[in-house]
Coordinates of C-alpha atoms in Angstrom, one line a residue:
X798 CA -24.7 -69.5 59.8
X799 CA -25.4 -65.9 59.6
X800 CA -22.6 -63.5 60.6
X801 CA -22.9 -59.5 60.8
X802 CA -19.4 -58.4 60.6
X803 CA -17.3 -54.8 59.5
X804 CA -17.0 -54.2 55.4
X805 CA -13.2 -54.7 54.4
X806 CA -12.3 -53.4 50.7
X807 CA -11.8 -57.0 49.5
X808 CA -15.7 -57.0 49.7
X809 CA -16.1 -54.4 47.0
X810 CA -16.6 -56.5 44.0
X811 CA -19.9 -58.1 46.1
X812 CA -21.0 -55.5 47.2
X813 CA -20.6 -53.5 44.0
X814 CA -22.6 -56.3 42.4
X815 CA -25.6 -56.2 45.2
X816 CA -25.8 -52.5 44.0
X817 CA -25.4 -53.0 40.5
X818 CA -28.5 -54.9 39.8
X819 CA -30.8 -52.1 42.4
X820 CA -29.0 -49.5 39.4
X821 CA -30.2 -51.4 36.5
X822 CA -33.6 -53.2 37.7
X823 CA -34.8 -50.5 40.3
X824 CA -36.1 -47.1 41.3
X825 CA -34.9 -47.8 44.5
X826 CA -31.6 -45.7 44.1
X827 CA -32.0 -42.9 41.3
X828 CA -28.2 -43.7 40.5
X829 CA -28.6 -44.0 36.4
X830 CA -25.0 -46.0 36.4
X831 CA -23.4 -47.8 38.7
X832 CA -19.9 -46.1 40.0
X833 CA -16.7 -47.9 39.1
X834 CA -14.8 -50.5 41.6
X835 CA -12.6 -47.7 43.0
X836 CA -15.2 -44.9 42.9
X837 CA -17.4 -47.2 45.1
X838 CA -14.4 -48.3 47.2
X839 CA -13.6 -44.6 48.2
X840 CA -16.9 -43.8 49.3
X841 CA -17.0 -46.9 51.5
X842 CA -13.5 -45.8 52.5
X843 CA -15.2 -42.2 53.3
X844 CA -17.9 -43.9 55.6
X845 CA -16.0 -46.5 57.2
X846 CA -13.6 -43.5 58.9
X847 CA -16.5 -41.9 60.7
X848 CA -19.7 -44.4 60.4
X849 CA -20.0 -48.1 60.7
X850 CA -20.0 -50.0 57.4
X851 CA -21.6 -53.8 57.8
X852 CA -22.1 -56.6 55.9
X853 CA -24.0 -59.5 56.5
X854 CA -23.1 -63.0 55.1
X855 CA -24.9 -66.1 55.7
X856 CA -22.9 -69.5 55.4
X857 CA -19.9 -67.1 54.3
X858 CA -21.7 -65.7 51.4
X859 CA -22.4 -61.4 51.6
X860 CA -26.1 -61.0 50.9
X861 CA -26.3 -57.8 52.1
X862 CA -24.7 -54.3 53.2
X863 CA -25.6 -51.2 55.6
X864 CA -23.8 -48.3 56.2
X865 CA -24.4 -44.9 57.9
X866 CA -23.2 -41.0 56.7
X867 CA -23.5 -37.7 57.8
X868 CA -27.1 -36.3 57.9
X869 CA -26.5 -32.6 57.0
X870 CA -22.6 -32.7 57.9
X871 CA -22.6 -29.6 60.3
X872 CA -21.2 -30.4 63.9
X873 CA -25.1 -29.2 65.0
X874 CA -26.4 -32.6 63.5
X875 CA -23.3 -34.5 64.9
X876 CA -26.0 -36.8 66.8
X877 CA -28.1 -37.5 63.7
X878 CA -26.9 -39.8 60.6
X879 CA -28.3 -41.1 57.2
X880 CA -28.3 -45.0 57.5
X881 CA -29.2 -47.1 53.8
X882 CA -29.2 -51.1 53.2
X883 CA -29.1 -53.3 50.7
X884 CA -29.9 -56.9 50.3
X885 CA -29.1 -59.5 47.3
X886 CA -32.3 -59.8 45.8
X887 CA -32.1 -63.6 46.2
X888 CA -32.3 -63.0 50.2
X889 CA -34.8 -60.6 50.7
X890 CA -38.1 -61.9 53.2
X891 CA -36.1 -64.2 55.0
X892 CA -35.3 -61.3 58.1
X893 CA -31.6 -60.8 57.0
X894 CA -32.3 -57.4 56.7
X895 CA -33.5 -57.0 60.0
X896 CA -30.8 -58.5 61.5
X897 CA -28.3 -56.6 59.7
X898 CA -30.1 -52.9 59.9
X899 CA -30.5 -53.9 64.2
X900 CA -26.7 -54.3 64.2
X901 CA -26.3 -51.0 62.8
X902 CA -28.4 -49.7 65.1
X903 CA -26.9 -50.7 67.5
X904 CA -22.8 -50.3 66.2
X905 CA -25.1 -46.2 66.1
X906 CA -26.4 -46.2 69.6
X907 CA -22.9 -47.2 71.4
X908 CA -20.9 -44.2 69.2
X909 CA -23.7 -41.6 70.2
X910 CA -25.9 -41.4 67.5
X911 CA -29.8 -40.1 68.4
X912 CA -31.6 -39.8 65.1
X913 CA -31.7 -41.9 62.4
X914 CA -32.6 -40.5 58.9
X915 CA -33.7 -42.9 55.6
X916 CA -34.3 -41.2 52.4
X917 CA -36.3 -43.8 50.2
X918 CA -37.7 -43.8 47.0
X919 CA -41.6 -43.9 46.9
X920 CA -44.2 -44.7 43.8
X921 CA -47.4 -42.7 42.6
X922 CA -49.3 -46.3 42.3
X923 CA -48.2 -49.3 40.9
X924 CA -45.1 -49.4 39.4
X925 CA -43.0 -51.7 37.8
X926 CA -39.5 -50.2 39.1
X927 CA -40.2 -49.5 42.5
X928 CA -42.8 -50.8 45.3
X929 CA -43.5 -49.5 48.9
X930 CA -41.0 -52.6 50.1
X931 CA -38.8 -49.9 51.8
X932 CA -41.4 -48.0 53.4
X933 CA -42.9 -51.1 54.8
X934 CA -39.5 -52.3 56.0
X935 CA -38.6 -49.1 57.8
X936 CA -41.5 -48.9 59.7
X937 CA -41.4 -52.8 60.6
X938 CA -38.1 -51.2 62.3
X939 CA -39.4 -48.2 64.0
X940 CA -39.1 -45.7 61.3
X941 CA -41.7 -43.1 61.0
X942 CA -42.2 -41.0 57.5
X943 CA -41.4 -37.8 58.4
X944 CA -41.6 -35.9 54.9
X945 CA -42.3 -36.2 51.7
X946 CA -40.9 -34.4 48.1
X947 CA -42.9 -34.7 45.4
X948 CA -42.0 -36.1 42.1
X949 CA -38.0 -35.0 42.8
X950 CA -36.2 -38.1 41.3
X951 CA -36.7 -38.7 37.6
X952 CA -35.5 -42.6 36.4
X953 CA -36.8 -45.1 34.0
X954 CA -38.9 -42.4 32.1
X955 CA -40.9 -41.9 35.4
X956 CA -41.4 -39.4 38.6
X957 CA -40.6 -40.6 42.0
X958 CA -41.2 -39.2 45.1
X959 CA -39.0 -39.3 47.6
X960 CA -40.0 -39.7 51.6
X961 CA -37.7 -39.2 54.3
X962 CA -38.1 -41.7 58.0
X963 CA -36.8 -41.0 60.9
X964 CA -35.7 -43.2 64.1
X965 CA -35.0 -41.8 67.1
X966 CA -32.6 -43.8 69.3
X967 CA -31.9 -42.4 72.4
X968 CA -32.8 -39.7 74.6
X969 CA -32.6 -36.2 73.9
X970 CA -30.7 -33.8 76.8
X971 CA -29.5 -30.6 77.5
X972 CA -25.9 -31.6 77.4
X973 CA -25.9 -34.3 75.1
X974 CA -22.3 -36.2 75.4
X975 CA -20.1 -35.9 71.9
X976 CA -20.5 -38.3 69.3
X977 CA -17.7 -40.5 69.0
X978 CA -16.9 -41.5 65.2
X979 CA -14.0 -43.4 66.4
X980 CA -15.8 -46.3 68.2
X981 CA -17.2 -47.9 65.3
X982 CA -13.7 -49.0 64.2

């Protein structure tokens, strides 16, 4: 049974441990170490009391974890957020991932949010840290690149570049109605 439900800090240790092996095996965050238990717990406590914080679990096991932050954090990009995801290794290509980022989404459309930012880690050519996995995965959900940096993230004795995808959600007016950062909860 899969379940999509909100992050609670007893889930720290999993999650902790999802990110842990992205630290050590990937390019996909340029983290070098992986933050402590209560360094990790605080930032998800820093999300959770303004942004949706999920986790997925299938058959009451978390595979997974997706959370969004402040874009810039100036009230002008109040209806714009960064969103990021990350699956246990073990249950990636089996559509978890969509189901959990399409929750977010939509946790993000119901508190206001128009503009969805991803900033992802891309590779030169082939590489043995990092693919174009994300990339492909984003736009399989509607993300389209919208910039690139060039060789900005330095890991595993290699340059990176870094892209940045965009989502956009909902319609753009003229008096766009407040953001509400307490709905999530």
């Amino acid at each position: 049974m899969i379940r999509v439900r909100s992050a609670v800090p007893a889930d720290v240790p999993r999650l902790l441990a999802i990110y842990d092996w992205y630290v050590r095996h990937t390019a996909v965050t340029f983290d070098y170490e992986t933050p402590s238990p209560a360094a990790f717990r605080r930032k998800m406590e820093t999300v959770m009391a303004a942004y949706p914080y999920l986790v997925l679990e299938t058959d009451g096991a978390v595979c997974g974890y997706a959370y969004a932050g402040p874009f810039v954090g100036r009230a002008a990009y109040d209806w714009a957020c960064e969103t990021t995801i990350y699956l246990d290794p073990d249950y990636r290509g089996a559509g978890l991932g969509r189901i959990l980022y399409q929750a977010l989404f939509d946790a993000l459309r119901e508190m206001g949010i128009l503009n969805l930012y991803a900033c992802i880690g891309s590779p030169e050519g082939e590489d043995p840290y990092l693919t174009d996995a994300s990339e492909n995965f984003h736009s399989r959900m509607g993300f389209a690149r919208v910039g690139t940096f060039r060789r900005c993230g330095y890991k595993f004795g290699r340059w990176y570049n870094m892209i940045w995808m965009e989502k956009l959600l909902g319609e753009h007016r003229p008096d766009p109605t407040p953001v509400d950062h307490n709905r999530q909860r």
